[in-house]
Coordinates of C-alpha atoms in Angstrom, one line a residue:
M58 CA -25.1 -120.6 37.6
V59 CA -27.5 -121.8 34.9
S60 CA -28.0 -125.6 35.2
Q61 CA -26.8 -128.0 32.6
A62 CA -30.3 -128.4 31.4
V63 CA -30.3 -124.8 30.2
R64 CA -27.0 -125.3 28.3
S65 CA -28.0 -128.6 26.7
G66 CA -28.4 -129.0 23.0
K67 CA -32.0 -129.9 23.5
T68 CA -32.7 -126.5 25.2
G69 CA -30.7 -124.7 22.5
E70 CA -33.2 -125.8 19.9
K71 CA -36.0 -123.7 21.2
K72 CA -35.5 -120.8 18.9
Y73 CA -35.9 -122.9 15.8
N74 CA -39.0 -124.9 16.8
N75 CA -42.1 -124.7 14.6
P76 CA -44.4 -122.0 16.0
E77 CA -47.0 -124.6 16.6
Q78 CA -44.8 -126.0 19.3
S79 CA -45.3 -122.8 21.3
N80 CA -49.0 -123.6 21.6
I81 CA -49.2 -124.6 25.2
N82 CA -52.1 -127.0 24.6
Q83 CA -49.8 -129.2 22.5
M84 CA -46.8 -129.4 24.9
K85 CA -46.5 -133.0 26.2
R86 CA -42.8 -133.3 27.2
S87 CA -43.5 -134.6 30.7
D88 CA -39.8 -135.6 31.0
V89 CA -38.8 -131.9 31.1
V90 CA -41.5 -130.4 33.2
E91 CA -43.3 -132.2 36.0
N92 CA -47.1 -132.0 36.0
R93 CA -47.0 -130.2 32.7
E94 CA -50.7 -131.0 31.9
E95 CA -51.8 -129.7 35.3
N96 CA -49.9 -126.4 34.6
V97 CA -51.6 -126.0 31.2
C98 CA -55.0 -126.7 32.6
R99 CA -54.4 -124.0 35.3
M100 CA -54.3 -121.4 32.5
K101 CA -57.7 -122.4 31.2
R102 CA -59.8 -122.6 34.3
A103 CA -58.8 -119.6 36.4
P104 CA -62.0 -118.1 37.8
V105 CA -62.7 -114.4 38.1
P106 CA -62.8 -113.5 41.8
E107 CA -65.7 -111.7 43.4
N108 CA -63.5 -108.6 43.9
C109 CA -62.9 -108.0 40.2
R110 CA -60.6 -104.9 40.5
T111 CA -57.6 -105.6 38.4
D112 CA -54.1 -105.5 39.8
I113 CA -51.0 -104.4 37.9
V114 CA -48.5 -107.2 37.9
L115 CA -45.0 -107.4 36.4
L116 CA -43.0 -110.6 36.2
G117 CA -39.6 -110.8 34.6
L118 CA -35.9 -111.3 34.7
N119 CA -32.9 -109.3 33.5
H120 CA -29.2 -109.0 33.3
K121 CA -29.0 -108.5 37.1
T122 CA -30.9 -111.7 38.0
A123 CA -30.1 -114.1 35.2
E124 CA -27.0 -115.1 33.2
V125 CA -27.0 -114.7 29.5
E126 CA -27.6 -118.5 28.8
L127 CA -30.9 -118.3 30.8
R128 CA -31.9 -115.1 29.2
E129 CA -31.4 -116.6 25.8
C130 CA -33.5 -119.7 26.7
L131 CA -36.4 -117.6 27.9
G132 CA -36.2 -114.9 25.3
F133 CA -39.0 -114.5 22.6
S134 CA -38.6 -114.0 18.9
K135 CA -41.3 -111.9 17.2
D136 CA -43.4 -115.0 16.2
E137 CA -43.0 -116.5 19.7
A138 CA -44.1 -113.2 21.2
D139 CA -47.2 -113.2 19.0
D140 CA -48.0 -116.7 20.1
A141 CA -47.5 -115.8 23.8
L142 CA -49.8 -112.8 23.6
Q143 CA -52.5 -114.8 22.0
A144 CA -52.2 -117.5 24.7
F145 CA -52.4 -115.0 27.5
R146 CA -55.3 -113.2 25.8
D147 CA -57.2 -116.5 25.9
S148 CA -56.4 -117.0 29.6
P149 CA -59.1 -115.9 32.1
A150 CA -56.3 -115.3 34.6
I151 CA -54.9 -112.3 32.6
A152 CA -57.0 -109.3 31.5
E153 CA -54.3 -107.4 29.7
V154 CA -50.7 -108.1 28.9
V155 CA -47.6 -106.5 27.2
L156 CA -44.5 -108.7 26.5
L157 CA -41.0 -107.1 26.4
S158 CA -38.2 -109.3 25.3
T159 CA -34.7 -107.9 24.7
C160 CA -31.1 -109.3 25.0
N161 CA -31.0 -108.0 28.6
R162 CA -34.5 -108.7 29.9
V163 CA -37.8 -110.6 29.5
E164 CA -40.8 -109.0 31.2
L165 CA -44.5 -109.5 31.3
L166 CA -46.6 -106.5 32.3
M167 CA -50.1 -107.6 33.1
A168 CA -53.4 -106.4 34.4
A169 CA -55.1 -109.3 36.3
H170 CA -57.9 -109.9 38.7
D171 CA -55.7 -112.2 40.8
A172 CA -52.0 -111.4 40.8
D173 CA -51.0 -114.8 42.2
Q174 CA -53.0 -116.6 39.5
A175 CA -51.5 -114.4 36.8
V176 CA -48.0 -115.1 38.0
A177 CA -48.6 -118.9 38.1
T178 CA -50.1 -118.7 34.6
A179 CA -47.1 -116.9 33.3
K180 CA -44.6 -119.3 34.9
A181 CA -46.5 -122.3 33.5
Y182 CA -46.4 -120.8 30.0
L183 CA -42.7 -120.1 30.2
S184 CA -42.0 -123.6 31.5
A185 CA -44.1 -125.2 28.8
T186 CA -43.0 -123.3 25.7
K187 CA -39.3 -123.0 26.7
H188 CA -39.0 -126.6 27.8
L189 CA -37.6 -125.7 31.3
P190 CA -38.9 -126.8 34.7
V191 CA -40.0 -123.7 36.7
S192 CA -37.4 -124.6 39.3
Q193 CA -34.6 -123.8 36.8
F194 CA -35.6 -120.2 36.3
E195 CA -37.8 -119.3 39.3
E196 CA -35.0 -117.9 41.4
A197 CA -34.1 -115.5 38.6
L198 CA -37.6 -114.0 38.4
Y199 CA -38.8 -110.9 40.1
V200 CA -42.5 -110.0 40.7
H201 CA -43.8 -106.5 41.3
T202 CA -47.4 -105.5 41.9
G203 CA -49.3 -102.2 42.2
D204 CA -47.1 -99.1 42.6
E205 CA -43.9 -101.2 42.5
A206 CA -44.8 -102.6 39.1
V207 CA -45.6 -99.1 37.9
R208 CA -42.3 -97.7 39.3
H209 CA -40.4 -100.6 37.7
I210 CA -41.8 -100.1 34.2
F211 CA -41.1 -96.3 34.5
R212 CA -37.5 -97.0 35.5
V213 CA -37.1 -99.4 32.6
A214 CA -38.4 -96.9 30.1
A215 CA -36.2 -94.1 31.6
S216 CA -33.1 -96.5 31.3
L217 CA -32.5 -96.4 35.0
D218 CA -32.7 -100.2 35.1
S219 CA -30.4 -100.8 32.1
M220 CA -27.0 -102.3 32.0
V221 CA -25.8 -98.9 30.8
V222 CA -27.8 -96.2 32.6
G223 CA -29.1 -93.6 30.2
E224 CA -28.9 -95.7 27.0
P225 CA -31.8 -94.8 24.7
Q226 CA -32.6 -98.1 23.0
I227 CA -34.8 -99.6 25.7
L228 CA -37.5 -96.9 25.2
G229 CA -37.8 -97.8 21.6
Q230 CA -37.9 -101.5 22.4
L231 CA -40.7 -100.9 24.9
K232 CA -42.7 -98.8 22.4
D233 CA -42.4 -101.7 19.9
A234 CA -43.6 -104.2 22.5
Y235 CA -46.6 -102.0 23.3
Y236 CA -47.4 -101.5 19.6
T237 CA -47.4 -105.3 19.2
A238 CA -49.7 -105.6 22.1
T239 CA -52.1 -103.1 20.6
L240 CA -52.1 -104.9 17.3
R241 CA -52.9 -108.2 19.1
R242 CA -55.5 -106.4 21.3
T243 CA -53.9 -107.6 24.5
S244 CA -53.6 -104.1 25.9
G245 CA -56.7 -102.5 27.3
V246 CA -57.7 -99.4 29.4
V247 CA -55.3 -100.0 32.2
L248 CA -52.1 -100.8 30.3
N249 CA -52.9 -98.3 27.6
R250 CA -53.0 -95.6 30.2
L251 CA -49.9 -97.0 32.0
L252 CA -47.8 -97.3 28.9
H253 CA -48.7 -93.8 27.7
K254 CA -47.8 -92.4 31.1
T255 CA -44.6 -94.5 31.0
F256 CA -43.5 -92.8 27.7
F257 CA -44.4 -89.4 29.1
V258 CA -42.3 -90.0 32.2
A259 CA -39.4 -91.3 30.2
K260 CA -39.5 -88.2 28.0
R261 CA -39.5 -86.0 31.1
V262 CA -36.5 -87.8 32.4
R263 CA -34.7 -87.3 29.1
T264 CA -35.5 -83.6 28.8
E265 CA -35.2 -82.5 32.4
T266 CA -32.1 -84.4 33.4
G267 CA -28.7 -85.0 31.8
I268 CA -28.9 -88.8 32.2
G269 CA -28.3 -89.4 28.5
D270 CA -25.9 -86.5 27.8
R271 CA -22.5 -88.1 28.4
A272 CA -20.8 -90.9 26.6
V273 CA -20.4 -94.2 28.4
S274 CA -18.8 -96.4 25.7
I275 CA -15.3 -96.1 24.3
S276 CA -16.4 -95.5 20.7
Y277 CA -19.1 -92.9 21.7
A278 CA -16.7 -91.2 24.1
A279 CA -14.2 -90.7 21.3
T280 CA -17.0 -89.2 19.1
E281 CA -18.0 -86.8 21.9
L282 CA -14.5 -85.7 22.4
G283 CA -14.2 -85.0 18.7
R284 CA -17.2 -82.8 18.8
K285 CA -15.7 -80.8 21.7
I286 CA -12.5 -80.2 19.8
F287 CA -14.0 -79.3 16.4
G288 CA -17.4 -78.0 17.4
T289 CA -18.9 -80.2 14.6
L290 CA -17.8 -83.4 12.9
E291 CA -19.4 -82.6 9.6
E292 CA -17.0 -83.0 6.7
K293 CA -14.1 -83.9 9.0
K294 CA -11.8 -86.4 7.3
V295 CA -11.0 -89.6 9.1
L296 CA -8.0 -91.9 8.9
L297 CA -8.5 -95.4 10.4
I298 CA -5.2 -97.2 11.0
G299 CA -5.4 -101.0 11.6
A300 CA -8.6 -102.7 12.7
G301 CA -10.6 -103.7 15.8
E302 CA -14.2 -103.6 16.9
M303 CA -13.9 -100.5 19.0
A304 CA -12.1 -98.6 16.3
E305 CA -14.7 -99.6 13.7
L306 CA -17.5 -98.6 16.0
A307 CA -15.8 -95.2 16.5
V308 CA -15.8 -94.7 12.7
E309 CA -19.4 -95.7 12.5
H310 CA -20.3 -93.1 15.2
L311 CA -18.3 -90.4 13.2
I312 CA -20.2 -91.3 10.0
Q313 CA -23.5 -90.9 11.9
H314 CA -22.3 -87.4 12.7
R315 CA -21.8 -86.7 9.0
A316 CA -18.0 -87.0 9.0
G317 CA -16.3 -86.5 5.6
D318 CA -14.0 -88.8 3.7
I319 CA -12.9 -92.1 5.3
L320 CA -9.3 -93.3 4.6
V321 CA -8.3 -96.8 5.8
A322 CA -4.7 -98.0 6.2
N323 CA -3.9 -101.6 7.0
R324 CA -0.7 -103.6 6.9
T325 CA -2.5 -106.0 4.6
F326 CA -3.8 -103.8 1.7
E327 CA -6.5 -106.3 0.7
R328 CA -7.9 -106.1 4.3
G329 CA -7.8 -102.3 4.0
L330 CA -9.7 -102.5 0.7
E331 CA -12.4 -104.6 2.4
M332 CA -12.8 -102.3 5.3
A333 CA -12.8 -99.2 3.1
G334 CA -15.7 -100.8 1.1
R335 CA -17.7 -101.1 4.3
F336 CA -17.4 -97.4 5.1
N337 CA -17.6 -96.3 1.5
G338 CA -14.1 -95.0 1.9
Q339 CA -10.7 -95.2 0.3
A340 CA -7.9 -97.7 1.1
V341 CA -4.3 -96.3 1.4
R342 CA -1.1 -98.2 2.0
F343 CA 0.6 -98.2 5.4
E344 CA 3.6 -96.2 4.0
E345 CA 1.2 -93.4 3.0
I346 CA 0.1 -92.6 6.6
P347 CA 2.5 -89.7 7.2
D348 CA 1.3 -88.0 3.9
C349 CA -2.4 -88.6 4.8
L350 CA -1.9 -86.5 8.0
R351 CA -1.8 -83.4 5.9
A352 CA -5.4 -83.8 4.8
V353 CA -7.2 -85.7 7.6
D354 CA -8.6 -84.3 10.9
I355 CA -9.2 -87.4 13.0
I356 CA -6.9 -90.4 13.3
I357 CA -8.2 -93.6 14.9
S358 CA -5.5 -96.2 15.5
S359 CA -5.9 -99.8 16.6
T360 CA -3.0 -102.1 15.5
G361 CA -1.0 -104.8 17.1
S362 CA 2.3 -103.0 16.6
P363 CA 4.9 -103.2 19.4
D364 CA 6.2 -99.7 18.4
F365 CA 4.6 -96.3 17.8
I366 CA 3.0 -95.9 14.4
L367 CA 3.2 -92.1 14.6
T368 CA 5.9 -90.1 16.4
K369 CA 6.2 -86.6 17.6
D370 CA 8.7 -85.6 14.9
Q371 CA 6.4 -86.9 12.1
V372 CA 3.4 -84.9 13.4
R373 CA 5.4 -81.7 14.0
K374 CA 6.4 -81.6 10.3
V375 CA 2.8 -82.1 9.3
M376 CA 1.4 -79.4 11.5
R377 CA 3.5 -76.8 9.7
A378 CA 1.9 -77.9 6.4
R379 CA -1.5 -78.0 8.0
K380 CA -1.1 -74.4 9.2
N381 CA -1.8 -75.6 12.8
R382 CA -5.3 -76.9 12.0
P383 CA -6.4 -79.2 14.9
L384 CA -5.5 -82.8 14.7
F385 CA -7.3 -85.4 16.9
F386 CA -5.8 -88.8 17.7
I387 CA -7.8 -91.7 19.1
D388 CA -5.4 -94.4 20.2
I389 CA -7.3 -97.6 21.1
A390 CA -4.3 -99.9 20.7
V391 CA -2.5 -101.7 23.5
P392 CA 0.5 -101.2 23.3
R393 CA -0.1 -97.7 22.1
D394 CA 0.2 -96.7 18.5
I395 CA 0.5 -92.9 19.0
D396 CA 3.4 -91.3 20.7
P397 CA 1.9 -89.5 23.8
A398 CA 4.6 -86.8 23.3
I399 CA 2.5 -85.6 20.3
N400 CA 0.2 -84.0 22.9
R401 CA 2.9 -81.3 23.5
I402 CA 2.4 -80.0 20.0
A403 CA 0.0 -77.1 19.7
N404 CA -3.5 -78.0 18.4
T405 CA -2.9 -81.7 18.6
Y406 CA -5.0 -83.9 20.9
V407 CA -4.1 -87.5 21.8
Y408 CA -6.4 -89.7 23.8
D409 CA -5.4 -93.3 24.5
I410 CA -7.6 -96.1 25.9
D411 CA -7.1 -95.1 29.5
D412 CA -7.9 -91.5 28.8
L413 CA -11.2 -92.6 27.2
R414 CA -12.0 -94.9 30.2
D415 CA -11.4 -92.0 32.6
V416 CA -13.9 -89.9 30.6
I417 CA -16.4 -92.8 30.7
E418 CA -16.0 -93.3 34.5
E419 CA -16.5 -89.6 35.1
N420 CA -19.6 -89.7 32.8
I421 CA -21.0 -92.7 34.6
E422 CA -20.7 -90.9 37.9
D423 CA -22.5 -87.9 36.4
R424 CA -25.3 -90.2 35.0
N425 CA -25.7 -91.8 38.5
R426 CA -26.2 -88.3 40.0
E427 CA -28.8 -87.5 37.3
A428 CA -30.5 -90.8 38.1
L429 CA -31.4 -89.4 41.5
R430 CA -33.2 -86.5 39.8
A431 CA -34.9 -88.9 37.5
G432 CA -36.1 -90.9 40.5
R433 CA -38.0 -87.9 41.8
I434 CA -39.7 -87.6 38.4
I435 CA -40.6 -91.3 38.5
D436 CA -42.0 -91.0 42.0
E437 CA -44.2 -88.2 40.9
G438 CA -45.4 -90.2 37.9
V439 CA -46.3 -93.2 40.2
I440 CA -48.4 -91.0 42.4
R441 CA -50.3 -89.4 39.5
F442 CA -50.9 -92.8 37.9
R443 CA -52.2 -94.2 41.2
Q444 CA -54.6 -91.3 41.5
W445 CA -56.0 -92.1 38.1
Y446 CA -56.1 -95.8 38.8
D447 CA -57.9 -95.4 42.1
S448 CA -60.5 -93.3 40.3
L449 CA -61.5 -96.4 38.3
D450 CA -63.4 -97.6 41.4
V451 CA -67.2 -97.0 41.0
V452 CA -67.7 -94.7 44.1
P453 CA -64.9 -92.1 43.3
T454 CA -66.2 -91.8 39.7
I455 CA -69.8 -91.3 40.8
V456 CA -68.8 -88.8 43.5
A457 CA -66.6 -86.9 41.0
L458 CA -69.3 -86.8 38.4
R459 CA -71.9 -85.6 41.0
E460 CA -69.5 -82.9 42.2
K461 CA -68.8 -81.7 38.7
L462 CA -72.4 -81.4 37.8
W463 CA -73.4 -79.7 41.0
G464 CA -70.4 -77.3 40.7
I465 CA -71.6 -76.3 37.2
A466 CA -75.2 -75.9 38.5
E467 CA -74.2 -73.9 41.5
T468 CA -72.1 -71.5 39.4
E469 CA -75.0 -70.9 37.1
I470 CA -77.5 -70.4 40.0
R471 CA -75.3 -67.8 41.7
K472 CA -74.9 -66.0 38.4
S473 CA -78.6 -65.9 37.8
L474 CA -79.6 -65.0 41.3
G475 CA -77.1 -62.2 41.2
H476 CA -78.5 -60.8 37.9
S477 CA -81.7 -61.7 36.1
L478 CA -83.2 -63.4 39.2
S479 CA -82.0 -61.0 41.8
H480 CA -85.6 -60.0 42.7
L481 CA -86.3 -63.5 44.2
S482 CA -86.4 -63.9 47.9
P483 CA -83.9 -66.2 49.8
E484 CA -86.7 -68.8 50.2
E485 CA -87.3 -68.8 46.4
G486 CA -83.5 -69.1 45.8
Q487 CA -83.4 -72.2 48.0
A488 CA -86.4 -73.6 46.1
I489 CA -84.4 -73.3 42.9
R490 CA -81.4 -75.0 44.5
R491 CA -83.7 -77.9 45.7
M492 CA -85.1 -78.2 42.3
T493 CA -81.7 -78.3 40.7
T494 CA -80.5 -80.9 43.2
A495 CA -83.5 -83.1 42.3
M496 CA -82.8 -82.7 38.6
I497 CA -79.2 -83.7 39.1
N498 CA -80.2 -86.7 41.2
K499 CA -82.6 -87.9 38.5
M500 CA -80.1 -87.4 35.7
L501 CA -77.5 -89.4 37.6
H502 CA -79.8 -92.1 38.7
D503 CA -79.6 -94.4 35.6
P504 CA -75.8 -93.9 35.1
T505 CA -75.2 -94.6 38.8
I506 CA -77.3 -97.8 38.7
F507 CA -75.5 -98.9 35.5
L508 CA -72.0 -98.4 36.8
K509 CA -72.8 -100.1 40.1
K510 CA -74.6 -102.9 38.5
N511 CA -71.7 -103.5 36.1
G512 CA -69.1 -103.1 38.8
C513 CA -67.8 -106.6 38.2
H514 CA -68.5 -106.8 34.5
S515 CA -65.5 -107.6 32.4
G516 CA -65.7 -104.1 30.8
K517 CA -65.9 -102.3 34.2
T518 CA -62.7 -100.3 33.7
A519 CA -63.8 -99.3 30.1
Y520 CA -67.1 -98.0 31.4
L521 CA -65.5 -96.0 34.2
D522 CA -62.7 -94.7 32.0
A523 CA -65.2 -93.6 29.3
T524 CA -67.3 -91.8 32.0
R525 CA -64.3 -89.9 33.2
K526 CA -63.3 -89.0 29.7
L527 CA -66.8 -87.9 28.6
F528 CA -67.2 -85.6 31.6
K529 CA -63.5 -84.7 31.8
L530 CA -63.2 -85.7 35.4
D531 CA -59.4 -86.0 35.1
D532 CA -56.9 -83.2 34.5
E533 CA -53.7 -85.3 34.4
E534 CA -51.2 -83.9 32.0
G535 CA -49.4 -85.7 29.3
V536 CA -51.5 -88.8 28.8
L537 CA -53.1 -89.2 25.4
L538 CA -55.3 -92.2 24.7

């Protein structure tokens, strides 16, 4: 459970503070966080270690580890996210950073020379700006480094770590977070490559598995069933009876699929007029419902009536006038509004709340099976990213560059010795090879010295990445920088 300090009125004010209060250097509330000033100083004086290879670090919490009250307290508005990125950019402990903050998760993806120092810096910043002692949120945090951090961000983008597996919103949210980081210049060579690879992997999961194919919400399931019955929902007329959040969401989904006219019937006509205005539809009186059945194709009902709103006899009469055109009923009410006996009439389809839940549970099982296939795609992506990341060491890059140049030279030597220089003796051929080797060594001497000399320079990864791009030392697919 979240402590009382999290739920207190003082904590709840955090979203409305002046942005200046998010500047960690100005936080002086020692009554909230012990040793606050020491934590802040820790952000400023982190030294760069001798082994300056950056680690990929991910720190965060989500709906699985933290209750909504804590997620609200630690969440970031757009302005707060900008301030945070600027603070982390100014910290020597963190080389690169992307901040993802949604209703279900807050995550910091970092490239850092010292993973422990980066994590401590992030915790100190969260504590200072959110006015919470670290002890009140530390247990909810998870920390991943290296391959596990890469795997986690791949799973997040592919919606395998979402509350609803397969939901598409998280990928767009991650792209927005990355775009913000690029604008604030807090994402560099490593995270640029990682995020582009992340988007590529997420796209593969979407296109090569069925993880997002089946509905897992009541309103969306109703829409998908309608598409199966009619083939297309375009220009299908809809009658909404009553009110209710799920019913209204179902209407919105139908509108998104280009449904036709929307009729709204409510026991209170004024309420019906109000709802019809929201959907750009037409209000009808409750007594007109049976007549409306002649023209509409889809009926969504959600009232508080203890009795059926529509009976089998009413619908049977209408079907004759409709010439047996299909009629689809979505009954979201409890008790039910639609007589289930209507299902016995040809070309009528009645789905109540339990039917829709059964569809959802079956679809969730299907998504979980597809998640196994998605996991294999993610594992492959992690391996490929690791291969690229390891290549950022100086020695593999120099070896790859030398092998590429010598491979080109050897191909040309063989071609020449087999044709225009075929008259040369084997000894003369070897002399040409020795001369070529000497030339390659001399050409690579200065670049090699430069890369080794700058092995711990702050721009090391940029130099190595540029070298690999200039000479096309990588052949990894799908990553555009």
